[in-house]
């Protein structure tokens, strides 16, 4: 599946600073498994299991992995839509991991989310004007004519005709609805947007338009992105650095260039082998087909969680959890092959 974008996908267009906007340290999100009449807790699903990463101001960090790897749970936990089980979330210098609901509201103004399915995330009974007005109302921003002008300007910026402001979501195409979702995320001028598979539900031709829109808006609104996707082919076009997750754990983090040119982790190598080349300068790869299914996060394998499917697995992989560490400068991986 090829996506046409305006530039070489391995070159970044946006300006990235060295300052960290988001820092995640040892984050865990476990969901209890309850059974029986008394709903006793008999175990837990380790959806996110001790992951650490950071996102710099102005950067786009891509978070990738197959479905069920914990990437969306990570996004929702960072937004504090889920309570973290353990670990720290530091946003713009403030530890928000344990903030009470009342204190989270101002943070939510700064971190917004764009969801996968724009139709189910937009209320079908409300006009675009109402949908875009609501966050402004909650935060008491702009009134009357000023608010109308602000909304129309926002629509224009995301490529929607401001004359359609009184229309309902069902009157728009899938791509246009995602533009509405993006406009809603931008309403409060956030510092960061978490895109949870924001183009997966769209046609390939529309995907490229929405990805280009994300890129254009980044410069204009000074945005930092956490871009969640299951397809390395998609994040390639928008990310500066990429983290690869498998079964709740971080497997590898590197700059886009290092990850695509020299992936270290066998799981990343397998994922990349399935991505068609979109530029003649890209490395030709032999397809690696992974055996078996992803194990249940309620009962993850001992040792390296990837050992049941890894083509390079050794005896030690079945027993010992590999440490997530820097293998090359700014290139991290969790794999015994590099010990
Ligand atoms: Fe494969 Fe072992 Fe590395 Fe895990 S630690 S990815 S099983 S080689």
PDB file of N, CA, C and O and ligand atoms in Angstrom, residues 265-266 304 306-307 310 312-314 317 322 335-337, ligand 1:
ATOM      1  N   UNK A 265      16.044  -4.740  15.943  1.00  0.00           N
ATOM      2  CA  UNK A 265      15.234  -5.775  16.583  1.00  0.00           C
ATOM      3  C   UNK A 265      14.587  -6.690  15.538  1.00  0.00           C
ATOM      4  O   UNK A 265      14.036  -6.197  14.540  1.00  0.00           O
ATOM      5  N   UNK A 266      14.628  -8.015  15.761  1.00  0.00           N
ATOM      6  CA  UNK A 266      14.023  -8.931  14.785  1.00  0.00           C
ATOM      7  C   UNK A 266      12.543  -8.624  14.498  1.00  0.00           C
ATOM      8  O   UNK A 266      12.074  -8.833  13.378  1.00  0.00           O
ATOM      9  N   UNK A 304      11.903 -13.081  26.824  1.00  0.00           N
ATOM     10  CA  UNK A 304      11.540 -12.083  25.810  1.00  0.00           C
ATOM     11  C   UNK A 304      10.138 -12.413  25.299  1.00  0.00           C
ATOM     12  O   UNK A 304       9.893 -13.532  24.836  1.00  0.00           O
ATOM     13  N   UNK A 306       8.747 -11.802  22.710  1.00  0.00           N
ATOM     14  CA  UNK A 306       8.686 -12.079  21.269  1.00  0.00           C
ATOM     15  C   UNK A 306       9.270 -13.453  20.930  1.00  0.00           C
ATOM     16  O   UNK A 306       9.226 -13.878  19.783  1.00  0.00           O
ATOM     17  N   UNK A 307       9.774 -14.208  21.941  1.00  0.00           N
ATOM     18  CA  UNK A 307      10.544 -15.416  21.603  1.00  0.00           C
ATOM     19  C   UNK A 307       9.725 -16.487  20.887  1.00  0.00           C
ATOM     20  O   UNK A 307      10.252 -17.266  20.114  1.00  0.00           O
ATOM     21  N   UNK A 310      10.014 -15.300  17.216  1.00  0.00           N
ATOM     22  CA  UNK A 310      11.256 -14.693  16.712  1.00  0.00           C
ATOM     23  C   UNK A 310      12.099 -15.699  15.911  1.00  0.00           C
ATOM     24  O   UNK A 310      12.428 -16.772  16.419  1.00  0.00           O
ATOM     25  N   UNK A 312      15.133 -15.530  15.344  1.00  0.00           N
ATOM     26  CA  UNK A 312      16.511 -15.590  15.864  1.00  0.00           C
ATOM     27  C   UNK A 312      16.552 -16.025  17.331  1.00  0.00           C
ATOM     28  O   UNK A 312      17.587 -15.916  17.987  1.00  0.00           O
ATOM     29  N   UNK A 313      15.437 -16.561  17.846  1.00  0.00           N
ATOM     30  CA  UNK A 313      15.358 -16.869  19.290  1.00  0.00           C
ATOM     31  C   UNK A 313      16.414 -17.890  19.724  1.00  0.00           C
ATOM     32  O   UNK A 313      16.721 -18.831  19.004  1.00  0.00           O
ATOM     33  N   UNK A 314      16.963 -17.649  20.936  1.00  0.00           N
ATOM     34  CA  UNK A 314      17.959 -18.569  21.510  1.00  0.00           C
ATOM     35  C   UNK A 314      17.394 -19.061  22.846  1.00  0.00           C
ATOM     36  O   UNK A 314      16.374 -18.555  23.310  1.00  0.00           O
ATOM     37  N   UNK A 317      16.599 -16.524  25.502  1.00  0.00           N
ATOM     38  CA  UNK A 317      15.436 -15.660  25.245  1.00  0.00           C
ATOM     39  C   UNK A 317      14.177 -16.177  25.947  1.00  0.00           C
ATOM     40  O   UNK A 317      13.267 -15.420  26.245  1.00  0.00           O
ATOM     41  N   UNK A 322      15.079  -9.384  27.989  1.00  0.00           N
ATOM     42  CA  UNK A 322      16.185  -8.530  27.533  1.00  0.00           C
ATOM     43  C   UNK A 322      15.999  -7.093  28.010  1.00  0.00           C
ATOM     44  O   UNK A 322      14.877  -6.588  28.054  1.00  0.00           O
ATOM     45  N   UNK A 335      16.941  -6.702  23.086  1.00  0.00           N
ATOM     46  CA  UNK A 335      17.198  -7.966  22.404  1.00  0.00           C
ATOM     47  C   UNK A 335      18.532  -8.545  22.855  1.00  0.00           C
ATOM     48  O   UNK A 335      19.542  -7.840  22.882  1.00  0.00           O
ATOM     49  N   UNK A 336      18.535  -9.857  23.170  1.00  0.00           N
ATOM     50  CA  UNK A 336      19.766 -10.519  23.622  1.00  0.00           C
ATOM     51  C   UNK A 336      20.833 -10.624  22.529  1.00  0.00           C
ATOM     52  O   UNK A 336      21.987 -10.891  22.836  1.00  0.00           O
ATOM     53  N   UNK A 337      20.454 -10.432  21.281  1.00  0.00           N
ATOM     54  CA  UNK A 337      21.435 -10.529  20.191  1.00  0.00           C
ATOM     55  C   UNK A 337      22.542  -9.493  20.338  1.00  0.00           C
ATOM     56  O   UNK A 337      23.615  -9.646  19.792  1.00  0.00           O
TER      57      UNK A 337
HETATM   58 FE1  LIG B   1      14.489 -12.687  19.386  1.00  0.00          FE
HETATM   59 FE2  LIG B   1      15.794 -13.326  21.608  1.00  0.00          FE
HETATM   60 FE3  LIG B   1      16.045 -10.889  20.583  1.00  0.00          FE
HETATM   61 FE4  LIG B   1      13.765 -11.649  21.738  1.00  0.00          FE
HETATM   62  S1  LIG B   1      15.730 -11.420  22.739  1.00  0.00           S
HETATM   63  S2  LIG B   1      13.980 -10.559  19.859  1.00  0.00           S
HETATM   64  S3  LIG B   1      13.661 -13.787  21.129  1.00  0.00           S
HETATM   65  S4  LIG B   1      16.689 -12.811  19.654  1.00  0.00           S
END
